[in-house]
Coordinates of N, CA and C in Angstrom, one line a residue:
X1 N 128.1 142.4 113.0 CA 126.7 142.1 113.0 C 126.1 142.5 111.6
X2 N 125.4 141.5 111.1 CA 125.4 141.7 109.7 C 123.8 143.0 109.6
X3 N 123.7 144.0 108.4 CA 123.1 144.7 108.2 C 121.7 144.6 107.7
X4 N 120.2 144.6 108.1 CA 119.5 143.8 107.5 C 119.5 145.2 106.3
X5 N 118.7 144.5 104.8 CA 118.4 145.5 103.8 C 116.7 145.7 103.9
X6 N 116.8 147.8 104.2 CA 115.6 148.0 104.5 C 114.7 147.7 103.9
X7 N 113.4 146.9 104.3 CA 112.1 146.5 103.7 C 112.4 145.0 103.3
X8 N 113.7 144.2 103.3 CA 113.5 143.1 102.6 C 113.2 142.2 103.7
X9 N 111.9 141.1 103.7 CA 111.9 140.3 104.7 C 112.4 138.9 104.6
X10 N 112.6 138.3 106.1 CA 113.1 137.1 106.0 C 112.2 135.9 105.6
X11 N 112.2 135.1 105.5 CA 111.4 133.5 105.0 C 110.5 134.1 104.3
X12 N 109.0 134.0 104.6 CA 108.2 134.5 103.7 C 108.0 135.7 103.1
X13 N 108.3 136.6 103.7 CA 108.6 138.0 102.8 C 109.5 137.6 102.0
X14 N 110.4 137.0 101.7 CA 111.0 136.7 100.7 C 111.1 136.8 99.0
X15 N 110.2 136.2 98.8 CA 109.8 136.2 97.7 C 108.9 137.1 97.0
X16 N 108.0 137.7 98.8 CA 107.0 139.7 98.2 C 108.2 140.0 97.6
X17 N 109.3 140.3 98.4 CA 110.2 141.7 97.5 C 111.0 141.1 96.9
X18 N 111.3 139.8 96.5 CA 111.9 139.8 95.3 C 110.6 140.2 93.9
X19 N 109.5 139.8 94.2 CA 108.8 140.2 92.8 C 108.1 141.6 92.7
X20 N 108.5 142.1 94.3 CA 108.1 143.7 94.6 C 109.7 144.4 94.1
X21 N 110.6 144.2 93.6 CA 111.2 144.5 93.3 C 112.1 144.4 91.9
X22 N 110.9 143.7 91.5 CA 111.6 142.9 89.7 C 110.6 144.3 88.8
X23 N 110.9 144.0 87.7 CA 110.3 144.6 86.4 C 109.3 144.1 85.8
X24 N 108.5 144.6 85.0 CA 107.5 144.1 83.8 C 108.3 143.7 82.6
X25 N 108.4 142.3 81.6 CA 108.8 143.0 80.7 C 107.6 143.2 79.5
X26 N 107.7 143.1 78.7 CA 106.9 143.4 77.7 C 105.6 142.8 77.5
X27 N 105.7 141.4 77.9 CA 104.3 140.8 77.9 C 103.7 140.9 79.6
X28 N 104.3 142.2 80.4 CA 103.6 142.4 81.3 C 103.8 141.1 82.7
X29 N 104.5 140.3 82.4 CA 105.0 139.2 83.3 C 106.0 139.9 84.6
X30 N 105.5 139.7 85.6 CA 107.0 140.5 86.4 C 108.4 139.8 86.3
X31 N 109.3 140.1 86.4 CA 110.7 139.3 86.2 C 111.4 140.4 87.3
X32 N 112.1 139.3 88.5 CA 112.5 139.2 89.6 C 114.3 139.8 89.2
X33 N 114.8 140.7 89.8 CA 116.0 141.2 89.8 C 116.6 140.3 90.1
X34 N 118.4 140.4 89.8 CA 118.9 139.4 90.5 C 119.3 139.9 91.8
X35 N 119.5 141.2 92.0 CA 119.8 141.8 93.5 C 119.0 141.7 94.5
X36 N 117.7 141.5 93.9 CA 116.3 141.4 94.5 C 116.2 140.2 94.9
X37 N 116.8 138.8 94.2 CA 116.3 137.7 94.5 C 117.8 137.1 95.4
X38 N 119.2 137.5 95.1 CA 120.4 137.3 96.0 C 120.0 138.1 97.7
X39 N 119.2 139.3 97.5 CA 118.9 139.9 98.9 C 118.4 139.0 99.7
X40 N 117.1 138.7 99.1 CA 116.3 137.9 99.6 C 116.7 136.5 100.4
X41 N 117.6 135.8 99.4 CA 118.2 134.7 100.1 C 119.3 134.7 100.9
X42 N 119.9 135.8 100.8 CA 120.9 136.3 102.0 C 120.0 136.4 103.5
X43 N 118.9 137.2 102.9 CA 118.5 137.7 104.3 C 117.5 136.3 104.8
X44 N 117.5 135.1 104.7 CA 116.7 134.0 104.9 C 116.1 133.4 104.5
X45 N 115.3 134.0 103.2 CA 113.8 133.6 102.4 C 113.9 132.2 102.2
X46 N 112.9 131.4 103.0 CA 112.7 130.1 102.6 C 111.3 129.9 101.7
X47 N 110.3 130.2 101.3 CA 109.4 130.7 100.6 C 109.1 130.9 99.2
X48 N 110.2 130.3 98.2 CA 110.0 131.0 97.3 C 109.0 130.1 95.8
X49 N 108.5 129.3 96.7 CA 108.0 128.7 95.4 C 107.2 129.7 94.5
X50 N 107.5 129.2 93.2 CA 107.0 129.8 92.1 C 107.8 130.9 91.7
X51 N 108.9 131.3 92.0 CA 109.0 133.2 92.2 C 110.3 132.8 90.9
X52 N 110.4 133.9 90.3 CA 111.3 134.0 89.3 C 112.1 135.0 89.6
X53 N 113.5 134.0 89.9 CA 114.5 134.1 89.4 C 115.5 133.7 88.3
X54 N 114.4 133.9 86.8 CA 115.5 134.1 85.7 C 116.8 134.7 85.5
X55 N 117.5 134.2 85.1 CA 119.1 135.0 85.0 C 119.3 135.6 86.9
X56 N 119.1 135.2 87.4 CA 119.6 135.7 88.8 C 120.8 135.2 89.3
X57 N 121.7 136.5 89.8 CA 123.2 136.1 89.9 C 123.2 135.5 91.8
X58 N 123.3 134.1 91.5 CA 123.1 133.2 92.9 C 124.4 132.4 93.1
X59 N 125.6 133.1 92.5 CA 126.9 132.6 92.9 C 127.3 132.4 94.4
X60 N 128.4 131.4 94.7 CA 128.5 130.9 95.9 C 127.9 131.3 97.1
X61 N 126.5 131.3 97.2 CA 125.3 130.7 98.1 C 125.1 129.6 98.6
X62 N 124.7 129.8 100.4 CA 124.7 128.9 101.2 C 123.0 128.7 101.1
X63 N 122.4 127.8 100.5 CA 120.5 127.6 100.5 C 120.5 126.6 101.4
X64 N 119.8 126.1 102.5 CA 119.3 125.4 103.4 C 117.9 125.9 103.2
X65 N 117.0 124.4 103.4 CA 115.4 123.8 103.2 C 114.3 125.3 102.4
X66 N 115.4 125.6 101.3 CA 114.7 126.7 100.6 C 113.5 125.8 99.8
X67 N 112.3 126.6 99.7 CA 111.2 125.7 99.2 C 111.2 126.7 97.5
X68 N 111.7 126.3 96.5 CA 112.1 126.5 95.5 C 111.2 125.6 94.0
X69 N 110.1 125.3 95.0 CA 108.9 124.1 93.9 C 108.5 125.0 92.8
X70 N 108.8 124.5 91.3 CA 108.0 125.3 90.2 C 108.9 126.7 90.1
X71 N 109.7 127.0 90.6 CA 110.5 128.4 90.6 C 111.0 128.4 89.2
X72 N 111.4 129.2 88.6 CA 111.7 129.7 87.4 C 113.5 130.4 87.6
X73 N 114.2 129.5 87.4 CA 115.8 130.2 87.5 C 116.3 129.4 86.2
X74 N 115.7 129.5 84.8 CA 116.1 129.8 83.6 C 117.7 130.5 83.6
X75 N 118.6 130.1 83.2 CA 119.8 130.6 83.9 C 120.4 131.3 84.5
X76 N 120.0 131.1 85.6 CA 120.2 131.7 86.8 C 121.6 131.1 86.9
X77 N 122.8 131.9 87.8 CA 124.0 131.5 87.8 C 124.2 131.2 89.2
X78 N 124.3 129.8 90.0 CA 124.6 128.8 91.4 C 126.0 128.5 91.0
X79 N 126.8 129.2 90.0 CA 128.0 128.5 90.6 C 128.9 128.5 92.3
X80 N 129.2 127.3 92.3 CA 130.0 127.5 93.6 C 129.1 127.5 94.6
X81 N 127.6 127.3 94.2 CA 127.1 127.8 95.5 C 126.5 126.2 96.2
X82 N 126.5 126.1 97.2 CA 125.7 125.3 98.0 C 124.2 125.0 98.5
X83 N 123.4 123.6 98.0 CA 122.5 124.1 97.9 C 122.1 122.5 99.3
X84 N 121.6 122.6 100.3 CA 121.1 121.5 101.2 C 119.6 121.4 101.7
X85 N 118.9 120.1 101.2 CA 117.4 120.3 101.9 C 116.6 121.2 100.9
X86 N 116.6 121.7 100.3 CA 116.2 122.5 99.3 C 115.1 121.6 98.2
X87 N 114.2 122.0 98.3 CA 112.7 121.6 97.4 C 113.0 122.2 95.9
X88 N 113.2 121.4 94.8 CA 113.2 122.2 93.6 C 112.4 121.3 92.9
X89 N 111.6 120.8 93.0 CA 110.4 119.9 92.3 C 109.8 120.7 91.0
X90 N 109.8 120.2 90.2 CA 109.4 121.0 88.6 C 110.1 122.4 88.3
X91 N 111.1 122.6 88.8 CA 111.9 123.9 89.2 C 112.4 124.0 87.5
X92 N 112.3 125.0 86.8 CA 112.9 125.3 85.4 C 114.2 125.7 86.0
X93 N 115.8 125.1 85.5 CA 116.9 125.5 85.3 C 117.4 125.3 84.1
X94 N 116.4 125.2 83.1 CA 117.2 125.3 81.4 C 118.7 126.2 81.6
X95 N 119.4 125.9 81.1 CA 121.1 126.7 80.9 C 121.6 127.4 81.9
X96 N 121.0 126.9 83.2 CA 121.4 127.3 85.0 C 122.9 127.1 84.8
X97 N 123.6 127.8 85.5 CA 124.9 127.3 85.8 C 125.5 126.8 87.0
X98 N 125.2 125.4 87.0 CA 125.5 124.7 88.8 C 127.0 124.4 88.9
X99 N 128.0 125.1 87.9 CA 129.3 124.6 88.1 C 130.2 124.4 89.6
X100 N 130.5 123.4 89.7 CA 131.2 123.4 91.4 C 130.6 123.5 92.6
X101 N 129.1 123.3 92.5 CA 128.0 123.5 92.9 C 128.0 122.1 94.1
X102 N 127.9 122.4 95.3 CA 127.4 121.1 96.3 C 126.0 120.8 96.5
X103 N 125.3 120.4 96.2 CA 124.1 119.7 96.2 C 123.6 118.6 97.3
X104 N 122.7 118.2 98.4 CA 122.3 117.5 99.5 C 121.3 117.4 99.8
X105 N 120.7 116.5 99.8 CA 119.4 116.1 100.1 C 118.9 116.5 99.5
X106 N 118.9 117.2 98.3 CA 117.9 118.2 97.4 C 116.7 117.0 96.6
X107 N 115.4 117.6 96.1 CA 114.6 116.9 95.7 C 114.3 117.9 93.7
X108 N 114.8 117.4 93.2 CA 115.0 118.2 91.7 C 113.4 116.9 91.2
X109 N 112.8 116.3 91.9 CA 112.0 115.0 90.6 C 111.5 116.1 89.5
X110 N 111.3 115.6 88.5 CA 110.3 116.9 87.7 C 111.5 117.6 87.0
X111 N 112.3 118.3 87.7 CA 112.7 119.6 87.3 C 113.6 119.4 85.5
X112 N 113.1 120.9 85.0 CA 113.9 120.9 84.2 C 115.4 121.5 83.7
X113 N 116.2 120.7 83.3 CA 117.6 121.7 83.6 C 118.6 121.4 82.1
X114 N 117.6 121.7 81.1 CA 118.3 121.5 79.7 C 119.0 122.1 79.3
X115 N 120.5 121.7 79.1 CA 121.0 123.0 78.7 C 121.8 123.5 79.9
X116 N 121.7 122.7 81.1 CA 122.4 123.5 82.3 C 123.9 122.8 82.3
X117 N 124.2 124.0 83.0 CA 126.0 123.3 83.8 C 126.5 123.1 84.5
X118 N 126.5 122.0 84.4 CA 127.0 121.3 85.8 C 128.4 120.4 86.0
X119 N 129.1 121.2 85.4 CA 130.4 120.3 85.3 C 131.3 120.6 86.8
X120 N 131.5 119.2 87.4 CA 132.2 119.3 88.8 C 131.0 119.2 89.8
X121 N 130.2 119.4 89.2 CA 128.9 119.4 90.8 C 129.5 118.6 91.5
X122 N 128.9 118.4 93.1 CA 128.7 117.2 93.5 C 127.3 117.0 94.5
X123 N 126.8 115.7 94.3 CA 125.6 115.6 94.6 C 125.7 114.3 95.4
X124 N 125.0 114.2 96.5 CA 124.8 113.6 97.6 C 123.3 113.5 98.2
X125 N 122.6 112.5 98.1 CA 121.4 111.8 98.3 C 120.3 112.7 97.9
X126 N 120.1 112.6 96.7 CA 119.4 113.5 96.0 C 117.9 112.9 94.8
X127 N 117.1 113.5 94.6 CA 116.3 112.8 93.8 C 116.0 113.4 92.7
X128 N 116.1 113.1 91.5 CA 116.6 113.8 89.9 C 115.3 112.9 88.8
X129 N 114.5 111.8 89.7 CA 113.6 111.2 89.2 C 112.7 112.1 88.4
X130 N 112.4 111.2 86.7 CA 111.6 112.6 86.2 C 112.4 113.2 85.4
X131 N 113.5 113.8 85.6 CA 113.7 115.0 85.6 C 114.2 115.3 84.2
X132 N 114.6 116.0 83.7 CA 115.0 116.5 82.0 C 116.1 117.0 82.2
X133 N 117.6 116.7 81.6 CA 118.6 116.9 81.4 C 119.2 117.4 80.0
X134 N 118.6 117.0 79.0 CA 118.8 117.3 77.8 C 119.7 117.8 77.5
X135 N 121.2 117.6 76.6 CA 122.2 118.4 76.6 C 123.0 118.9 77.5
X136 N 122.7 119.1 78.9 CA 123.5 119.4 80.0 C 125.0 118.8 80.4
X137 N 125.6 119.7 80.6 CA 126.9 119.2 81.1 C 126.8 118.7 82.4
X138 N 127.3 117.6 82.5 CA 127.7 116.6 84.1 C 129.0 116.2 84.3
X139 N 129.8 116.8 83.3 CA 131.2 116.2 83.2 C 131.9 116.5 84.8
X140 N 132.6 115.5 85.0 CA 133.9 115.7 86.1 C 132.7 115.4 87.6
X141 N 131.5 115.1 87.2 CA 130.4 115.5 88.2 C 130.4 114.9 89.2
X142 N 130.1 114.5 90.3 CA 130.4 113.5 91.6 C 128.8 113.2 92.1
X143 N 128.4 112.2 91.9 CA 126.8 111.4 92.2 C 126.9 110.1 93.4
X144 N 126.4 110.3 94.6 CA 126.5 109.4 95.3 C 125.2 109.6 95.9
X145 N 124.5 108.5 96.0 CA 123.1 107.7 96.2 C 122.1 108.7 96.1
X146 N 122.2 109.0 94.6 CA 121.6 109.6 93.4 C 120.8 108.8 92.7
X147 N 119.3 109.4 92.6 CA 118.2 108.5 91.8 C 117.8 109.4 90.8
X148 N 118.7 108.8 89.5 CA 117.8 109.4 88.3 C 117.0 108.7 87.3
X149 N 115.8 108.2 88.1 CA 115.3 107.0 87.3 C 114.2 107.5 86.6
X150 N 114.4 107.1 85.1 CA 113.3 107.6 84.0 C 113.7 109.1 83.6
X151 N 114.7 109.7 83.8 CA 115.3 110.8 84.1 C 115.8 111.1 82.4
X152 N 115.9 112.1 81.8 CA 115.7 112.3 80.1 C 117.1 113.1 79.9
X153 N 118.4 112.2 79.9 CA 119.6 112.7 79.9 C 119.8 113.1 78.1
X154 N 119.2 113.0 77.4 CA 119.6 112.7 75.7 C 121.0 114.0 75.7
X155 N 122.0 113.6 75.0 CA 123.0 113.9 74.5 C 123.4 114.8 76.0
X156 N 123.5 114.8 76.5 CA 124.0 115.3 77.7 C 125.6 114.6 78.0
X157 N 126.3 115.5 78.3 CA 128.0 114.8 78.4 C 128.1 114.7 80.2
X158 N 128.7 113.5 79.9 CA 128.8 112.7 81.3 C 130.4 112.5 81.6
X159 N 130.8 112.9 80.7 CA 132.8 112.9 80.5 C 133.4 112.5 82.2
X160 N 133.5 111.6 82.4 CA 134.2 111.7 83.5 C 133.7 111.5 84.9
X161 N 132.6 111.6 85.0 CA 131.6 111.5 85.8 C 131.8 110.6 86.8
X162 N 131.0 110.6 88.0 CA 131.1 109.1 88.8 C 130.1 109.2 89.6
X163 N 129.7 107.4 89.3 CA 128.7 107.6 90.3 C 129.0 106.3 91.0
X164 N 128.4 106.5 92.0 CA 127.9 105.7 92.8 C 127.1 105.0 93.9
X165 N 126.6 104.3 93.8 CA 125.1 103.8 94.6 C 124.4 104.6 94.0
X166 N 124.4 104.6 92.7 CA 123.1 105.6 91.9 C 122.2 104.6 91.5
X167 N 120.8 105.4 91.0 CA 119.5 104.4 90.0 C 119.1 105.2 89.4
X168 N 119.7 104.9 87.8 CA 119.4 105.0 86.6 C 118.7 104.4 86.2
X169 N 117.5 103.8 86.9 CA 116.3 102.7 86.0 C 115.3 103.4 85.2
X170 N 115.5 103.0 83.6 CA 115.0 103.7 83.0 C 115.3 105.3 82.4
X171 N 116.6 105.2 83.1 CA 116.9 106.6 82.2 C 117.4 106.6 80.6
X172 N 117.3 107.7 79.8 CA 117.1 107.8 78.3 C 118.2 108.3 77.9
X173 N 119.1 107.8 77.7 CA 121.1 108.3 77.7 C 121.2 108.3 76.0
X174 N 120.0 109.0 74.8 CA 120.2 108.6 74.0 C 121.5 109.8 73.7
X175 N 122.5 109.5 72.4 CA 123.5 109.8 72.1 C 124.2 110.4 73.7
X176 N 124.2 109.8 74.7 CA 125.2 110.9 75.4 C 126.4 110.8 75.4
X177 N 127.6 111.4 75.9 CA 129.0 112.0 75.6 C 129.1 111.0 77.3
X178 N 129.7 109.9 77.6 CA 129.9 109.7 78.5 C 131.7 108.9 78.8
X179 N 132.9 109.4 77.5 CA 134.0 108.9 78.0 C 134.6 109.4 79.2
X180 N 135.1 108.1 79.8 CA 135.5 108.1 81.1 C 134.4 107.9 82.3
X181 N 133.8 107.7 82.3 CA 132.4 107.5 83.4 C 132.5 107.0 83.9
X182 N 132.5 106.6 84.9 CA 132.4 105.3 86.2 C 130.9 104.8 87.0
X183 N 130.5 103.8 86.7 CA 128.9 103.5 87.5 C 130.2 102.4 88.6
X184 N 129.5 103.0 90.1 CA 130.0 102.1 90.3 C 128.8 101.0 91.8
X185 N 128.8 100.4 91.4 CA 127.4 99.3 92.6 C 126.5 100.4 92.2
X186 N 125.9 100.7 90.6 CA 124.6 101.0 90.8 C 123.9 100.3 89.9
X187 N 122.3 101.2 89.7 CA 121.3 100.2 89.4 C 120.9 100.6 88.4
X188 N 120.6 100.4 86.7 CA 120.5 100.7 85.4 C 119.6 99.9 85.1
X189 N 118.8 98.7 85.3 CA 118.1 98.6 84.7 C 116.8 99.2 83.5
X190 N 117.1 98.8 82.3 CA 116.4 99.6 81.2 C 116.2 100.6 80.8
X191 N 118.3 101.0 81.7 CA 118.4 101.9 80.9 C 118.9 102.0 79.6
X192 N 119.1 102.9 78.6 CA 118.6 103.2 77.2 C 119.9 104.2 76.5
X193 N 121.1 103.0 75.8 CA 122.1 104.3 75.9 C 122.5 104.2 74.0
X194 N 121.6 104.0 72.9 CA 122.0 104.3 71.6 C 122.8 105.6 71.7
X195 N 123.5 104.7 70.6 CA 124.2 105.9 69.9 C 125.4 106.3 70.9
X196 N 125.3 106.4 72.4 CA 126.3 106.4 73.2 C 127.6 106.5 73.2
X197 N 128.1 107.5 73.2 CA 130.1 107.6 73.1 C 130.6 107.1 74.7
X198 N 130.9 106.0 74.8 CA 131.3 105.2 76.2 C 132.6 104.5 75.8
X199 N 133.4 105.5 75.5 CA 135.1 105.3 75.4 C 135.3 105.2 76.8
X200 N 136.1 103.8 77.4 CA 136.3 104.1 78.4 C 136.0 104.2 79.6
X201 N 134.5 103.9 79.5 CA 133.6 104.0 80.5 C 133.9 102.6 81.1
X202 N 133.6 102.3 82.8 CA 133.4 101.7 83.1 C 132.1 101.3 84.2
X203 N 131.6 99.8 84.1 CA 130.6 99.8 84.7 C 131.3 98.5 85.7
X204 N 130.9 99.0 87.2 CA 131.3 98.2 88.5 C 130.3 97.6 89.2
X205 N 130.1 96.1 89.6 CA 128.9 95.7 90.1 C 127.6 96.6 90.2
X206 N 127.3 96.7 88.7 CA 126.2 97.6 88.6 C 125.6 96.5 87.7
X207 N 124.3 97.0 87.7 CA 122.9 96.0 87.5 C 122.6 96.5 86.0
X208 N 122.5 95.5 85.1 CA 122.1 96.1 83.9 C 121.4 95.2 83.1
X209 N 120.2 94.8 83.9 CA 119.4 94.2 83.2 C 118.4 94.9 82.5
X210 N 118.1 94.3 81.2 CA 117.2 95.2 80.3 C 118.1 96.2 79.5
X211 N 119.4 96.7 80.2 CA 119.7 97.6 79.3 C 120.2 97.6 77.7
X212 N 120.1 98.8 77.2 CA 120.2 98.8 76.0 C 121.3 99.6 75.1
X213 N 122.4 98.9 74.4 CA 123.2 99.5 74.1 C 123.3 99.7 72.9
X214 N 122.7 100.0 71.8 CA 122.1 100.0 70.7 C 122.7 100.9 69.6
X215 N 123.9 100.7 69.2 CA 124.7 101.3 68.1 C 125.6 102.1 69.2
X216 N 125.9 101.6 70.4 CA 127.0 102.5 71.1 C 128.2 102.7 70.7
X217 N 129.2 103.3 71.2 CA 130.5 102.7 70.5 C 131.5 103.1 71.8
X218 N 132.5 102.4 72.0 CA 133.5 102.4 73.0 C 133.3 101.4 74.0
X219 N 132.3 100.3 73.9 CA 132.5 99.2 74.9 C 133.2 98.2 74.9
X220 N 133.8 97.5 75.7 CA 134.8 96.8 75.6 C 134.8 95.5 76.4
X221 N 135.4 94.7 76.6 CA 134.9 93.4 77.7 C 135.4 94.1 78.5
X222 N 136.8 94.7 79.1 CA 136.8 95.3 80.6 C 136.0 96.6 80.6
X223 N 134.8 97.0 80.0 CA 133.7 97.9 80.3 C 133.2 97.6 81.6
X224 N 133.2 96.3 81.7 CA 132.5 95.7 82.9 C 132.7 94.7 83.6
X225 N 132.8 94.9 85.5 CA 133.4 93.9 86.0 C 132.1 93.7 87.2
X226 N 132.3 92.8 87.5 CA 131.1 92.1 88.9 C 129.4 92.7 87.9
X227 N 129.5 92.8 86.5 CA 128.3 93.4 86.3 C 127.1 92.2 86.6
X228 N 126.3 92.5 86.9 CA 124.5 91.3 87.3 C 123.9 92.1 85.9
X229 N 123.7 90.9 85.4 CA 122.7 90.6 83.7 C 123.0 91.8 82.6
X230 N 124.6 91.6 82.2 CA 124.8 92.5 81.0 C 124.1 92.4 80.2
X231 N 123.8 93.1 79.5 CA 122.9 93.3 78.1 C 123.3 93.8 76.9
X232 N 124.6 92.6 76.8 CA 124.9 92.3 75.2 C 125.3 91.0 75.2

């Protein structure tokens, strides 16, 4: 029978004692412990919008319908961990580490995660609409009926990656690192890949009308098979 930790409460208490238990730093802002904010979600806390967990060590965690809207986990470390049902809408994860990370049902639109890592994720009906990727690692990554539409991937490495039944409409792929890729039956429209390293990549009955491949390099005629309205 597991131990509860005294004073820390479950769902909505959650988030009091993680910030009842963080620090000041210098500009007087509280900043949330990471033992403070791992308690918390051990012991239940679904509650936590807004609450910072910067740099909080959140390695292989089980989160179910955690409400995580606007939260602040600036690299905060989720490797390995499991995240399902979970609200991360405008959620800051600049340089988060989501390596190996399972991902489900989650709602990221908005969120920012520049600079995070996510190599090996895997993500399963998720919504990334919006969202800011900047630089992020996705390599080795696993995307199935994933919408990252209008989504701001710039130079972000995709090495390996696979998706499929994804929507990329309108996402912004400028220079990204994407050899080895696989799109496969998804939906690209206008999307936006200059500059592009797509050694290798291939695209499978995927939709690419509008899109734009604009000083890429590594495309090939078997780049693409069953493709609807290439755009070269």
């Amino acid at each position: 029978m597991a131990t509860r930790r005294p004073g820390v409460k479950g769902r909505r208490g959650g988030a009091t004692r993680a910030r009842r238990d963080g620090r000041k730093d210098a500009g007087g802002s509280l900043t949330a412990s990471s033992e403070a904010a791992r308690a918390a979600l051990l012991d239940g806390a679904r509650a936590l919008e807004r609450a910072n967990l910067a740099g909080a060590d959140l390695t292989r965690l089980s989160l179910r319908a955690v409400d995580l809207r606007g939260a602040d986990l600036t690299g905060a470390d989720l490797t390995g961990s499991t995240l399902i049902a979970c609200d991360l809408r405008g959620a800051r994860l600049g340089g988060a580490r989501l390596d190996d990370a399972r991902i489900v049902c989650c709602d990221l639109r908005e969120a920012e995660l520049d600079g995070a890592h996510l190599s090996a994720a895997r993500w399963l009906v998720c919504a990334l609409s919006g969202a800011r990727l900047r630089r992020a690692d996705l390599s080795e990554g696993r995307f199935a009926v994933v919408t990252l539409a209008n989504a701001d991937l710039e130079r972000a490495s995709l090495a390996d990656a696979r998706f499929a039944v994804c929507s990329l409409a309108g996402a912004r792929l400028a220079g990204v690192r994407a050899e080895g890729a696989r799109f496969f039956a998804s939906s690209l429209p206008g999307a936006d890949f200059p500059r592009a390293r797509l050694e290798r990549v291939r695209f499978w009955a995927a939709s690419l009308r509008g899109a734009a491949f604009d000083r890429a390099t590594g495309l090939r005629d078997d780049s693409f098979a069953l493709v609807w309205y290439p755009a070269l």
